[in-house]
Amino acid sequence: MRVALLKRIFVYPYGLWLFIFIVAPLLIIVWFSFGGTDFTLYHYARFFSPLYEGQPFFQRIYIAVLMRSIYLAVISTVICFVLGYPLAYALAKFYSHKSFLLFLFLVPLWMNFLLRTYAWLTILEQNGVLNAFLGVFGLPATDLLFTDMAVVIGMVYNFLPFMVLPIYTVLRDMDKSIVEAAQDLGANKVQVFLKIVFPLSVPGVISGVTMVFMPGVTTFVISNLLGGGQFILVGNLIEQQFLRVGDWYFGSAMAVILMVLILFMMGLIKLFDRQPKDGRTDKTAEGGALY
Amino acid sequence: MEHFVDLIGITKTFGRELILDNINLYIDKNEFVTLLGPSGCGKTTTLRIIGGFEQPTSGELRMDGENMLSVPPHKRKVNTVFQKYALFPNMNVRDNIAFSLNLKKEKTAVIDKKIKNMLRLVNLDGYEKRTTTSLSGGQQQRVAIARALISEPKLLLLDEPLGALDLKLRLDMQLELKNIQKELGITFVYVTHDQGEALSMSDTIVVMNAGKILQIGKPKDIYDEPKNAFVAKFIGESNLTDGTMLSDFAVNFAGMDFECVDKGFEPNQAIDIVIRPEDIVITSPADGKLRGVVKNVTFKGVHYEMLVDAHGFLWKIHSTVLSPEGTEVGLTIAPDLIHVMKRDESSIA
């Protein structure tokens, strides 16, 4: 009994932290989103309302921005998966070099997120590194900066480790004898991967998708720097309402709508995770609007 | 005669460590062969080489006369039951067992019928839809066995399959495995460190230590005539002492001369003596060849284990007749129960 009590006491400091800095602010945001002391649904209605009579739903300005955010985040997540899975697989499989490869891979994470994103400015700008490089081979210069493409590049670059690491962890910890059993029963390398390795790595993929998609859909720094402000995402909208316009009510309403949407999409993703729960591989992502 | 499986001069090194040192072994059809030895003796590596999961550094592996080393594991007609079952956690019992048949694109009706028969064989009727995580250790092991047997391999490899089970279940499963092997007529290669398991199930036991084969033989032969002190100590309980071979059929140990049935040693050659605890007979002090005092008695269920201090040695004796602690007793040993073995310093663990 005393042990149980002690264990509970250990939870209190974090519990307090959780309440003051996460639960309470969330409640305040919800409270603001409903108009604070004067209860109203106006701020929600404003988000969905048309500019003119009969404007198609998805062309309404805030809806369109939200859709763009989701679209870019989905593209970034897909690219991260396509690049990240083979990398995680190689890291987990060819373990003799893994420590060095993994080290190389993690080094950029030691640098500040803003600095890393600023670096892409110099790479992508008109007279930047990329165009200088293309020029050496006589190739035409590109004009990537301040486009959707630049924002996607920024997201993929910054979020790729969060796709790779959970998949790598699941693959690395996979019981090798399960793979051997599949070979033993007549499966060739492709069959082993499709029938055993990939299905068993799905929890890692879900964590990775979550950890890329969530910061991707809420980012405002990457779109500010690399999108040049003209390609506005929902994160930028919320930022503007709080920091420039000063309309906390509308900003809160948008934040709540975004949260509900993310929760809904996470729920959808979880449907793919039909693994028997053994509590081992489910490394749930902790993410959010960090960037 | 053509053997079913031949291991010829198999040697395996990991870096500078010698794991297997020139293993020569043949296995006949329908034989139940057990590789027995302490952990790290190379028995699992030998099994993995037969299964195709390891390549030997040198040597040959033949099956039905064909070289197997260039054949990848998924093309060998060999299946394995792994130590920790290695069931596929993303599949239920049926799909686990059906795995090899699904790969061969067998018809569902055929698969279902085979699975039904196989589940009956391993006493898991009606478990098709169960998830593997809902099964007990013994049940998981049965599924693993069914999964390995359903594609009718010529050779089944078992890597300490009963190691994780409790004693009662282990004994039941030993019987079941032996029955399955007889019923299906499949060759089994079984790896264990449990000498009881090896003695009760095997046709042939291969005793290994430190990457070498020490002795190959039928269980009774290995028990009765261990080739050296290591085998004697590893299989069954024994009294182990050193002695001198005086001449053919005469040996000296514990300061006394004994008649024995061994010959062919140099005169006065130093040898090891093994005497099984049940082979020493307690008599009255006057009738005994050796004389001593009972120091300790432990009741073991079927018999008593008595430690008798005689001639500077503590003799372990098993008998159903109790001689209480402190009793003065005599000990006799029949000539054919004194096992004389060549000294082999390297094999004494």
XYZ file of C-alpha atoms in Angstrom, chain A residues 175 177-189 191-192 195-196 199-200 275-278 280, chain B residues 48 51 53 73-74 76 78-80 82 84 86-91 96 99-100 103 133 147-148 151:
50
model
C 12.019 -10.449 -32.627
C 13.199 -15.325 -34.724
C 9.809 -14.232 -36.111
C 11.525 -13.252 -39.344
C 13.480 -16.513 -39.327
C 10.286 -18.465 -38.699
C 8.730 -16.892 -41.789
C 11.785 -17.775 -43.906
C 11.766 -21.236 -42.419
C 8.162 -21.738 -43.514
C 9.010 -20.894 -47.100
C 8.698 -17.121 -47.417
C 11.231 -15.354 -49.612
C 12.572 -11.911 -48.712
C 7.089 -12.199 -48.750
C 8.734 -11.921 -45.335
C 3.475 -10.492 -44.638
C 5.482 -10.110 -41.442
C 2.453 -5.433 -40.707
C 4.405 -5.624 -37.457
C -2.551 -4.975 -33.933
C -3.308 -6.943 -30.818
C -2.485 -4.569 -28.009
C 0.484 -5.750 -26.053
C 5.025 -2.840 -26.378
C 20.845 -23.177 -37.134
C 18.096 -24.831 -40.783
C 20.178 -19.483 -40.587
C 16.317 -21.423 -45.572
C 13.006 -20.869 -47.345
C 15.039 -26.200 -47.491
C 13.363 -28.405 -43.070
C 11.163 -26.650 -40.533
C 12.037 -25.292 -37.151
C 11.913 -21.958 -32.167
C 10.404 -18.724 -27.886
C 8.153 -17.087 -32.681
C 4.462 -17.058 -33.562
C 3.374 -14.233 -35.842
C 1.609 -11.782 -33.500
C -0.319 -10.194 -36.366
C -2.108 -13.453 -37.177
C -0.097 -18.896 -38.219
C 1.325 -19.595 -43.313
C 3.373 -22.078 -45.345
C 2.528 -19.237 -49.567
C -1.458 -13.708 -27.287
C 2.838 -24.637 -37.923
C 6.166 -26.365 -38.494
C 3.910 -28.542 -44.656
